[in-house]
Amino acid sequence: MKAQTVLASAAIGVGLGALLLPAAALADTTVSPATTPVGGTVVLTTTCNPNAGDALFRVTGPDRDQNVRSTTAAAGGGLSAELFTAGFTLGTYTVTTTCGDGSNGGTATFAVTPIGGAQAGGGGADGDGDTTVLAAGGALAVAAIAGGTYVLVRRRRRATSPA
């Protein structure tokens, strides 16, 4: 019975962690191209569900802290918006996305270079959201195992203590 309690607690933790993994797979933001000259345009795309509402792209960098709202459906699903980089300072910018339902839509980066200095690039995605969700799932599994162990130790103490 003791092993069953630990296994059940571990199974619950793993199950809860597995529920979070699909959200990590769906929460993705890309920027294309990953490098653009000042005055260029980048396309911000997220896999947020359009039925959940607009996506909000937050662009931060050397001279920016601005929000770009998207209501445009992306070709492959999700939402997208175009960002014109006129007036941007040279450097690296981070795009953090919040889906319409308030969930994390992922992060990506892009670089603004001098005119004529742009390199060809496909699009950047950091994947920090994936790491966070995996860590949360692992923490749930550890908590479930610890809870099962606590229950076993408590039962053993009750069984061996004099009445």
Tab-separated table of C-alpha atoms in Angstrom:
chain	number	residue	atom	x	y	z
A	1	MET	CA	0.000	0.000	0.000
A	2	LYS	CA	2.892	2.372	0.740
A	3	ALA	CA	4.378	2.054	-2.712
A	4	GLN	CA	0.935	2.594	-4.205
A	5	THR	CA	0.566	5.929	-2.378
A	6	VAL	CA	3.938	7.172	-3.658
A	7	LEU	CA	3.199	5.969	-7.183
A	8	ALA	CA	-0.240	7.583	-7.145
A	9	SER	CA	1.214	10.900	-5.964
A	10	ALA	CA	3.933	10.737	-8.605
A	11	ALA	CA	1.389	9.885	-11.295
A	12	ILE	CA	-0.733	12.894	-10.323
A	13	GLY	CA	2.311	15.188	-10.468
A	14	VAL	CA	3.397	13.822	-13.840
A	15	GLY	CA	-0.166	14.145	-15.119
A	16	LEU	CA	-0.369	17.787	-14.043
A	17	GLY	CA	3.017	18.461	-15.608
A	18	ALA	CA	1.904	16.803	-18.847
A	19	LEU	CA	-1.123	19.094	-18.955
A	20	LEU	CA	1.231	22.077	-19.044
A	21	LEU	CA	3.384	20.714	-21.887
A	22	PRO	CA	0.816	21.246	-24.682
A	23	ALA	CA	0.515	24.884	-23.612
A	24	ALA	CA	4.291	25.217	-23.987
A	25	ALA	CA	4.163	23.697	-27.436
A	26	LEU	CA	1.440	26.132	-28.490
A	27	ALA	CA	2.938	29.248	-26.922
A	28	ASP	CA	5.410	30.410	-29.525
A	29	THR	CA	6.337	33.815	-30.917
A	30	THR	CA	8.543	34.446	-33.935
A	31	VAL	CA	9.955	37.561	-35.566
A	32	SER	CA	10.805	37.560	-39.256
A	33	PRO	CA	13.352	38.554	-40.324
A	34	ALA	CA	15.527	38.216	-37.222
A	35	THR	CA	17.658	41.146	-38.427
A	36	THR	CA	16.357	44.283	-40.138
A	37	PRO	CA	17.846	47.669	-41.033
A	38	VAL	CA	16.572	50.867	-39.430
A	39	GLY	CA	13.328	51.679	-41.203
A	40	GLY	CA	12.676	48.047	-42.098
A	41	THR	CA	9.613	46.030	-41.242
A	42	VAL	CA	9.461	42.897	-39.107
A	43	VAL	CA	6.502	40.568	-38.860
A	44	LEU	CA	5.588	39.487	-35.334
A	45	THR	CA	3.730	36.156	-35.277
A	46	THR	CA	2.339	34.153	-32.388
A	47	THR	CA	0.470	30.875	-32.142
A	48	CYS	CA	-2.048	32.348	-29.684
A	49	ASN	CA	-5.583	31.225	-30.432
A	50	PRO	CA	-7.369	34.049	-32.312
A	51	ASN	CA	-10.666	32.966	-30.714
A	52	ALA	CA	-9.246	33.959	-27.290
A	53	GLY	CA	-8.972	37.604	-28.376
A	54	ASP	CA	-6.227	39.931	-29.587
A	55	ALA	CA	-2.571	39.191	-28.921
A	56	LEU	CA	-0.447	41.907	-27.343
A	57	PHE	CA	3.199	42.053	-28.445
A	58	ARG	CA	5.386	44.040	-26.031
A	59	VAL	CA	8.553	45.296	-27.721
A	60	THR	CA	11.413	46.311	-25.431
A	61	GLY	CA	14.967	47.299	-26.270
A	62	PRO	CA	17.525	50.111	-26.186
A	63	ASP	CA	14.953	52.862	-26.800
A	64	ARG	CA	11.591	51.095	-26.848
A	65	ASP	CA	8.920	49.894	-24.500
A	66	GLN	CA	5.838	49.760	-26.644
A	67	ASN	CA	2.862	47.516	-27.220
A	68	VAL	CA	1.640	46.315	-30.587
A	69	ARG	CA	-1.856	44.824	-30.659
A	70	SER	CA	-2.687	42.188	-33.235
A	71	THR	CA	-6.076	41.257	-34.592
A	72	THR	CA	-4.744	39.919	-37.900
A	73	ALA	CA	-4.928	36.164	-38.423
A	74	ALA	CA	-1.589	34.659	-39.453
A	75	ALA	CA	-1.410	32.443	-42.544
A	76	GLY	CA	-0.440	29.310	-40.582
A	77	GLY	CA	-2.800	30.027	-37.677
A	78	GLY	CA	-2.354	32.331	-34.716
A	79	LEU	CA	-2.020	36.118	-34.950
A	80	SER	CA	0.476	38.494	-36.530
A	81	ALA	CA	1.346	42.171	-36.740
A	82	GLU	CA	3.852	44.243	-38.691
A	83	LEU	CA	6.286	46.548	-36.904
A	84	PHE	CA	8.009	49.392	-38.747
A	85	THR	CA	11.457	50.096	-37.249
A	86	ALA	CA	11.870	53.730	-38.324
A	87	GLY	CA	13.310	55.675	-35.394
A	88	PHE	CA	14.582	52.564	-33.604
A	89	THR	CA	18.081	52.673	-32.101
A	90	LEU	CA	20.527	50.027	-33.301
A	91	GLY	CA	20.494	46.974	-31.051
A	92	THR	CA	18.564	43.913	-29.990
A	93	TYR	CA	14.880	44.031	-29.125
A	94	THR	CA	12.775	41.494	-27.243
A	95	VAL	CA	9.167	40.724	-28.125
A	96	THR	CA	7.044	39.221	-25.335
A	97	THR	CA	3.553	38.116	-26.251
A	98	THR	CA	0.432	37.902	-24.107
A	99	CYS	CA	-2.488	36.008	-25.626
A	100	GLY	CA	-6.049	37.309	-25.459
A	101	ASP	CA	-6.861	34.917	-22.616
A	102	GLY	CA	-3.936	36.291	-20.558
A	103	SER	CA	-1.612	33.340	-21.145
A	104	ASN	CA	2.031	33.684	-22.156
A	105	GLY	CA	2.443	33.604	-25.928
A	106	GLY	CA	6.234	33.219	-25.895
A	107	THR	CA	9.168	35.504	-26.592
A	108	ALA	CA	11.473	36.236	-29.511
A	109	THR	CA	14.218	38.696	-30.382
A	110	PHE	CA	15.251	40.700	-33.418
A	111	ALA	CA	18.121	43.057	-34.186
A	112	VAL	CA	18.013	46.476	-35.804
A	113	THR	CA	21.150	47.189	-37.847
A	114	PRO	CA	22.412	50.156	-39.872
A	115	ILE	CA	20.908	50.542	-43.338
A	116	GLY	CA	22.843	48.237	-45.665
A	117	GLY	CA	24.053	46.143	-42.718
A	118	ALA	CA	21.165	43.710	-42.431
A	119	GLN	CA	21.996	40.044	-42.626
A	120	ALA	CA	19.571	37.522	-44.019
A	121	GLY	CA	17.706	35.813	-41.208
A	122	GLY	CA	14.734	33.558	-40.804
A	123	GLY	CA	13.319	34.690	-37.497
A	124	GLY	CA	14.240	34.377	-33.887
A	125	ALA	CA	12.469	32.538	-31.112
A	126	ASP	CA	13.949	32.220	-27.652
A	127	GLY	CA	11.810	29.411	-26.273
A	128	ASP	CA	12.073	30.759	-22.699
A	129	GLY	CA	8.417	29.964	-22.218
A	130	ASP	CA	9.109	26.278	-22.943
A	131	THR	CA	11.771	26.147	-20.230
A	132	THR	CA	9.496	27.827	-17.711
A	133	VAL	CA	6.628	25.439	-18.341
A	134	LEU	CA	8.920	22.396	-18.204
A	135	ALA	CA	10.315	23.629	-14.884
A	136	ALA	CA	6.784	24.096	-13.546
A	137	GLY	CA	5.843	20.560	-14.604
A	138	GLY	CA	8.967	19.186	-12.926
A	139	ALA	CA	8.188	21.127	-9.754
A	140	LEU	CA	4.694	19.618	-9.712
A	141	ALA	CA	6.143	16.107	-10.066
A	142	VAL	CA	8.650	16.720	-7.238
A	143	ALA	CA	5.887	18.132	-5.030
A	144	ALA	CA	3.724	15.077	-5.697
A	145	ILE	CA	6.539	12.685	-4.766
A	146	ALA	CA	7.358	14.708	-1.656
A	147	GLY	CA	3.684	14.680	-0.651
A	148	GLY	CA	3.476	10.927	-1.108
A	149	THR	CA	6.612	10.416	0.960
A	150	TYR	CA	5.227	12.648	3.728
A	151	VAL	CA	2.012	10.615	3.843
A	152	LEU	CA	4.006	7.360	4.091
A	153	VAL	CA	6.238	8.670	6.887
A	154	ARG	CA	3.245	9.988	8.805
A	155	ARG	CA	1.415	6.666	8.523
A	156	ARG	CA	4.500	4.768	9.627
A	157	ARG	CA	4.885	7.013	12.705
A	158	ARG	CA	1.240	6.506	13.613
A	159	ALA	CA	1.570	2.742	13.229
A	160	THR	CA	4.689	2.548	15.423
A	161	SER	CA	3.730	5.104	18.107
A	162	PRO	CA	2.238	3.780	21.366
A	163	ALA	CA	-1.454	4.470	21.796
